[in-house]
């Protein structure tokens, strides 16, 4: 036997020893805890005279195996009583393993690993025969949680609500591009939150209106500003639900659409002039820059310039404090969130069901909501007093 082989054998023997030692220690500890549970239920110690005449007593034990992340405990002794009243709390009824494996499966699934890949990984690591369908069933524990999440009460006030849709492939009768509608809010304190998401066949203003009504029914009564792209009819849909809210058209979308309509040789100069407009420190200077822009470019791009002059919702952000303007004149923030969701599902050619899509999106949403709950969005904290005055003036 070579030195390498000898060392490998010694390492394996050592690992096996520690594994057996840990399992034995864990088994003894669990059995002791369950015996103590039974003592507390019976109210007397084993062999104690106090047990005479109580009507119940210990009645041996039964054996079962129990899988843990350290290995499987064989012949674990579960104590029982004569009247069959004792139900130990250490191990869930009928459980054959602790929930570490299920938790690991859910975490892997939430990271974008497919159910088939998870099943293969588990079988290689632990020797368990898990099918992709079994893994999918384990992740289905989220479906009831998702249903309750969609119904949870929401806050009354949100300073800003961003709305945007993400398109992905979902297999129904055929593979088609569906829309996941996201509604993200910044509350009056400046904390961000995904209020809800919905899955629909196509993005439309009517679907957005229905979704916003559902959000309103759950408690969102007062909104100062909606930030969104230029989907046809979306502004009217928002105002039918929240007639007192302002609307800010996404500046980045507006610039992108403009670039598609101009000659390549004009792009740099044209976009530089647009930047002077939307980065102006005041509305008055913005209007002056817009007039100069119109004089310079109207001859070459008349209709395009008119779309900037006549868009009433493009410069709404000047009504709000300077500290928060860069956060509200685009949907960049929600688009960054959408990008992370895309990254999660990009390895999948298409998702098999709407439930599978909901589970993936929900795990990502939950992760973001948890991290956002401790950090205020930049610029909102110092705007609190001004925003409160706007709420009072608009909704008193």
PDB file of N, CA and C in Angstrom, residues 266-280 289-290 292-293 296-297 308:
ATOM      1  N   UNK A 266     -26.112  61.615 -34.913  1.00  0.00           N
ATOM      2  CA  UNK A 266     -26.632  62.632 -34.000  1.00  0.00           C
ATOM      3  C   UNK A 266     -26.788  62.140 -32.560  1.00  0.00           C
ATOM      4  N   UNK A 267     -26.584  60.840 -32.331  1.00  0.00           N
ATOM      5  CA  UNK A 267     -26.923  60.260 -31.032  1.00  0.00           C
ATOM      6  C   UNK A 267     -26.199  60.946 -29.874  1.00  0.00           C
ATOM      7  N   UNK A 268     -24.882  61.087 -29.960  1.00  0.00           N
ATOM      8  CA  UNK A 268     -24.118  61.642 -28.834  1.00  0.00           C
ATOM      9  C   UNK A 268     -24.540  63.073 -28.517  1.00  0.00           C
ATOM     10  N   UNK A 269     -24.648  63.890 -29.533  1.00  0.00           N
ATOM     11  CA  UNK A 269     -25.018  65.293 -29.314  1.00  0.00           C
ATOM     12  C   UNK A 269     -26.459  65.412 -28.829  1.00  0.00           C
ATOM     13  N   UNK A 270     -27.331  64.624 -29.413  1.00  0.00           N
ATOM     14  CA  UNK A 270     -28.753  64.663 -29.057  1.00  0.00           C
ATOM     15  C   UNK A 270     -28.954  64.262 -27.590  1.00  0.00           C
ATOM     16  N   UNK A 271     -28.351  63.142 -27.188  1.00  0.00           N
ATOM     17  CA  UNK A 271     -28.523  62.674 -25.806  1.00  0.00           C
ATOM     18  C   UNK A 271     -27.854  63.613 -24.803  1.00  0.00           C
ATOM     19  N   UNK A 272     -26.765  64.266 -25.204  1.00  0.00           N
ATOM     20  CA  UNK A 272     -26.126  65.243 -24.318  1.00  0.00           C
ATOM     21  C   UNK A 272     -27.062  66.420 -24.061  1.00  0.00           C
ATOM     22  N   UNK A 273     -27.762  66.856 -25.087  1.00  0.00           N
ATOM     23  CA  UNK A 273     -28.720  67.946 -24.913  1.00  0.00           C
ATOM     24  C   UNK A 273     -29.904  67.514 -24.042  1.00  0.00           C
ATOM     25  N   UNK A 274     -30.336  66.272 -24.186  1.00  0.00           N
ATOM     26  CA  UNK A 274     -31.418  65.768 -23.333  1.00  0.00           C
ATOM     27  C   UNK A 274     -30.979  65.728 -21.866  1.00  0.00           C
ATOM     28  N   UNK A 275     -29.730  65.357 -21.652  1.00  0.00           N
ATOM     29  CA  UNK A 275     -29.219  65.276 -20.282  1.00  0.00           C
ATOM     30  C   UNK A 275     -29.233  66.639 -19.606  1.00  0.00           C
ATOM     31  N   UNK A 276     -28.936  67.676 -20.354  1.00  0.00           N
ATOM     32  CA  UNK A 276     -29.003  69.037 -19.810  1.00  0.00           C
ATOM     33  C   UNK A 276     -30.420  69.358 -19.343  1.00  0.00           C
ATOM     34  N   UNK A 277     -31.408  68.830 -20.060  1.00  0.00           N
ATOM     35  CA  UNK A 277     -32.813  69.098 -19.713  1.00  0.00           C
ATOM     36  C   UNK A 277     -33.169  68.408 -18.395  1.00  0.00           C
ATOM     37  N   UNK A 278     -33.017  67.076 -18.345  1.00  0.00           N
ATOM     38  CA  UNK A 278     -33.554  66.363 -17.180  1.00  0.00           C
ATOM     39  C   UNK A 278     -32.655  66.427 -15.949  1.00  0.00           C
ATOM     40  N   UNK A 279     -31.423  66.943 -16.106  1.00  0.00           N
ATOM     41  CA  UNK A 279     -30.572  67.139 -14.933  1.00  0.00           C
ATOM     42  C   UNK A 279     -30.514  68.596 -14.492  1.00  0.00           C
ATOM     43  N   UNK A 280     -31.389  69.422 -15.034  1.00  0.00           N
ATOM     44  CA  UNK A 280     -31.438  70.827 -14.623  1.00  0.00           C
ATOM     45  C   UNK A 280     -31.818  70.925 -13.151  1.00  0.00           C
ATOM     46  N   UNK A 289     -33.933  74.918 -20.959  1.00  0.00           N
ATOM     47  CA  UNK A 289     -33.136  73.960 -21.726  1.00  0.00           C
ATOM     48  C   UNK A 289     -33.996  73.229 -22.753  1.00  0.00           C
ATOM     49  N   UNK A 290     -35.247  72.959 -22.402  1.00  0.00           N
ATOM     50  CA  UNK A 290     -36.165  72.285 -23.329  1.00  0.00           C
ATOM     51  C   UNK A 290     -36.478  73.184 -24.523  1.00  0.00           C
ATOM     52  N   UNK A 292     -34.478  75.542 -25.730  1.00  0.00           N
ATOM     53  CA  UNK A 292     -33.269  75.555 -26.557  1.00  0.00           C
ATOM     54  C   UNK A 292     -33.148  74.275 -27.370  1.00  0.00           C
ATOM     55  N   UNK A 293     -33.505  73.171 -26.749  1.00  0.00           N
ATOM     56  CA  UNK A 293     -33.471  71.873 -27.418  1.00  0.00           C
ATOM     57  C   UNK A 293     -34.426  71.867 -28.610  1.00  0.00           C
ATOM     58  N   UNK A 296     -33.129  73.856 -31.559  1.00  0.00           N
ATOM     59  CA  UNK A 296     -31.986  73.206 -32.219  1.00  0.00           C
ATOM     60  C   UNK A 296     -32.397  71.987 -33.042  1.00  0.00           C
ATOM     61  N   UNK A 297     -33.354  71.201 -32.569  1.00  0.00           N
ATOM     62  CA  UNK A 297     -33.613  69.908 -33.183  1.00  0.00           C
ATOM     63  C   UNK A 297     -34.954  69.778 -33.903  1.00  0.00           C
ATOM     64  N   UNK A 308     -41.533  65.458 -26.516  1.00  0.00           N
ATOM     65  CA  UNK A 308     -40.911  65.938 -25.282  1.00  0.00           C
ATOM     66  C   UNK A 308     -41.596  67.211 -24.785  1.00  0.00           C
TER      67      UNK A 308
END
